[in-house]
Coordinates of C-alpha atoms in Angstrom, one line a residue:
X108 CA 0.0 0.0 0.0
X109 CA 1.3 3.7 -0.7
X110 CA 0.7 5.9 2.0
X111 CA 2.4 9.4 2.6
X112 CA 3.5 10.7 6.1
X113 CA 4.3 14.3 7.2
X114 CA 7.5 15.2 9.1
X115 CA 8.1 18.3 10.9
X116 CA 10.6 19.1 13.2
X117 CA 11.9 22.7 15.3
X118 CA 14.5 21.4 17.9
X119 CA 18.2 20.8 17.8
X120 CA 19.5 19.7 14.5
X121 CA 16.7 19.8 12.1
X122 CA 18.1 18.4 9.0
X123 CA 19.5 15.5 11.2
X124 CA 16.2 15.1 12.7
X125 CA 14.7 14.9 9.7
X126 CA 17.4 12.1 8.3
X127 CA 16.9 10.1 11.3
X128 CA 13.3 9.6 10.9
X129 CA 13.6 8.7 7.4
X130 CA 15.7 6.0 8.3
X131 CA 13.4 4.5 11.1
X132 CA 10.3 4.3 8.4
X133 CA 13.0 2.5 6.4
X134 CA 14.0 0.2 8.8
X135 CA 10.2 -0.8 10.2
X136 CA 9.3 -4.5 8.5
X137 CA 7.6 -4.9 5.1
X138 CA 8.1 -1.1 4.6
X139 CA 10.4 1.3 2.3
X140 CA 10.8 4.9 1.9
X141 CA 10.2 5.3 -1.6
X142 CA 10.5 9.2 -2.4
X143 CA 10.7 12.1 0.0
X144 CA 9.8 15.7 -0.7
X145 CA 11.9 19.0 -0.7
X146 CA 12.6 20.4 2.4
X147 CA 10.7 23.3 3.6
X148 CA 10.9 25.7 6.2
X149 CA 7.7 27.3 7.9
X150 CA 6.6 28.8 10.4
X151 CA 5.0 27.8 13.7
X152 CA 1.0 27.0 13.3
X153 CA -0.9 27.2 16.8
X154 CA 1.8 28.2 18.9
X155 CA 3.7 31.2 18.0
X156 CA 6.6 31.1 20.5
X157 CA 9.1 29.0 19.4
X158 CA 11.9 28.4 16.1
X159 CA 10.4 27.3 12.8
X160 CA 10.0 23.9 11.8
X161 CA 11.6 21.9 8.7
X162 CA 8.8 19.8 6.8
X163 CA 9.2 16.7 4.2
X164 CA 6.1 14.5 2.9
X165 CA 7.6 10.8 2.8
X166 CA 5.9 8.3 0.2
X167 CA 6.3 4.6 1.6
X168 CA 5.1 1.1 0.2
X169 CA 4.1 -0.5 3.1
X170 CA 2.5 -4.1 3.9
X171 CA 2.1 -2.7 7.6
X172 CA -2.2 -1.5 7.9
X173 CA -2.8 2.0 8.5
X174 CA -3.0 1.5 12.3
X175 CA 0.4 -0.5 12.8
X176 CA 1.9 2.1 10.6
X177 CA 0.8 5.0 12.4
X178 CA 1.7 2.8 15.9
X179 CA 5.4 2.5 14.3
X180 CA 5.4 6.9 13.4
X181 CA 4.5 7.1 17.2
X182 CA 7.1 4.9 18.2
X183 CA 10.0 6.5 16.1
X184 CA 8.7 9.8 17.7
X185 CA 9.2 8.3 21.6
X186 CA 12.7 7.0 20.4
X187 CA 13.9 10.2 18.5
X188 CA 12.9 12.0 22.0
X189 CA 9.4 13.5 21.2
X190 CA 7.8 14.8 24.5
X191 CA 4.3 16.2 24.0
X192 CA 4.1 19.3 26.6
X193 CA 2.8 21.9 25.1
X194 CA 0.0 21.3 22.3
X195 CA 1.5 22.8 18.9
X196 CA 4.7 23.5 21.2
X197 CA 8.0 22.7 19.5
X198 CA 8.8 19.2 19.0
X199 CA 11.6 17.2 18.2
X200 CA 9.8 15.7 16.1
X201 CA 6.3 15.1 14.5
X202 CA 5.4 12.1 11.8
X203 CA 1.7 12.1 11.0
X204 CA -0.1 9.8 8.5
X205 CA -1.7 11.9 5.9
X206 CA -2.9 9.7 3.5
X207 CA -3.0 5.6 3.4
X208 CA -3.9 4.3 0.0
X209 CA -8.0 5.6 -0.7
X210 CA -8.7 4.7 2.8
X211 CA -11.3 6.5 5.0
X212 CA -11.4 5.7 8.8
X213 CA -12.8 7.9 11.6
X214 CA -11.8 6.2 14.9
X215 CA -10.6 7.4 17.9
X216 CA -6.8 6.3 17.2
X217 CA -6.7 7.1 13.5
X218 CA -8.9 9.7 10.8
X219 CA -7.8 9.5 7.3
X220 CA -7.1 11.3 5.1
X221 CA -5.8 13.0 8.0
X222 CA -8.3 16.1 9.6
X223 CA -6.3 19.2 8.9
X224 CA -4.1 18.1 5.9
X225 CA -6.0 20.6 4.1
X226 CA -5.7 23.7 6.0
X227 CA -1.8 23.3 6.2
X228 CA 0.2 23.9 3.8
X229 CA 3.8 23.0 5.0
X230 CA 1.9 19.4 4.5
X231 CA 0.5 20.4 1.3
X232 CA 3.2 22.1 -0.4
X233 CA 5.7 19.2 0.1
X234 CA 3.1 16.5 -1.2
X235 CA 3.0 18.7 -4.3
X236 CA 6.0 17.6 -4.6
X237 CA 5.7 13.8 -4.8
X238 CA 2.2 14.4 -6.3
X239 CA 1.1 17.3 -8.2
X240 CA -1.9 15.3 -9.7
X241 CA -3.1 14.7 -5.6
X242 CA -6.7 14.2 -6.1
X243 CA -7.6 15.8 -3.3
X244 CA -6.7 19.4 -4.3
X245 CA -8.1 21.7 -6.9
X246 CA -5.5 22.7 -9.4
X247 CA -6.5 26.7 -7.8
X248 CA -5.6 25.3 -4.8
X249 CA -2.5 24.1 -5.9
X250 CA -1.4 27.1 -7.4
X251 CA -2.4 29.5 -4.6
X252 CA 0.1 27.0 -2.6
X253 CA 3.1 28.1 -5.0
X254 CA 3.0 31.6 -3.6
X255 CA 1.7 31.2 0.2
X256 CA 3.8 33.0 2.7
X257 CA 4.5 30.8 6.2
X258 CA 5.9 28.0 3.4
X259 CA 9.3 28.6 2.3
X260 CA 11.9 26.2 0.2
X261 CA 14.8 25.3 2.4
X262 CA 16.8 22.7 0.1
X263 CA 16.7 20.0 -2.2
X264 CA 15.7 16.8 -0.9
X265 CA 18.8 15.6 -2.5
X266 CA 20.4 16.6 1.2
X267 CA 17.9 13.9 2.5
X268 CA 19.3 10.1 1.4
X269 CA 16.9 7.2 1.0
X270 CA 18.9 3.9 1.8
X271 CA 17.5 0.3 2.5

């Protein structure tokens, strides 16, 4: 199953953050990292007082269901050093399942396509990047995101390396 997972991180060294969390996915059973998205640098949503954040979009195959792989994002989080404090606050990390396949759930654990993928665009600007064909926006949408202030591009995703 494709699936696409958001990564944001504001604390100590971003880019490294970033690299170590692309490696976990890779390294989770019957799973592979299969593109990742430029890097982009925005600013803080929710919670104004604190550095900005780098976010990637990750594609991954995956044989792992949506709830496993979400369970395994969670766990990467704890082991990266993720402590939830402050709601929004900054974060070491932050790996959220955006999109699994054409699945719809609403549970208590899991809603996909994820609730507020829309309304954010350092999520939606870097899954432009491994899909500019997503479905789920209109091509206005798509091209307001191109210009939208908070959403900067950082680097190349060429600075970010997929191994297996």
């Amino acid at each position: 199953m494709k699936a696409y997972l958001g990564i944001g991180t504001n604390i100590g060294d971003r880019m490294k953050n970033l690299h170590d969390s692309i490696d976990a996915l890779n390294l989770l059973p019957m799973t592979s990292v299969t593109d990742v998205s430029n890097i982009y640098e925005t600013d803080p949503v929710g919670y104004d007082n604190q550095d900005d954040f780098l976010n990637v979009v990750v594609e991954v195959e995956t044989e792992l269901n949506a709830d496993n792989l979400l369970g395994a994002a969670l766990g990467i989080e704890s082991g990266l050093g993720r402590i939830r404090t402050i709601k929004n606050g900054p974060r070491i990390i932050d790996i959220d399942l955006l999109l699994y396949g054409d699945e719809t759930k609403n549970t208590k654990s899991l809603i996909l396509p994820h609730p507020r993928m829309m309304e954010r665009n350092f999520v939606l600007k870097p899954l432009l990047d491994l899909d500019f064909k997503c479905s789920l926006l209109s091509r206005e949408k798509a091209e307001d995101l191109l210009t939208e202030d908070g959403v900067r591009f950082f680097c190349s995703k060429d600075k970010l390396s997929i191994s297996k």
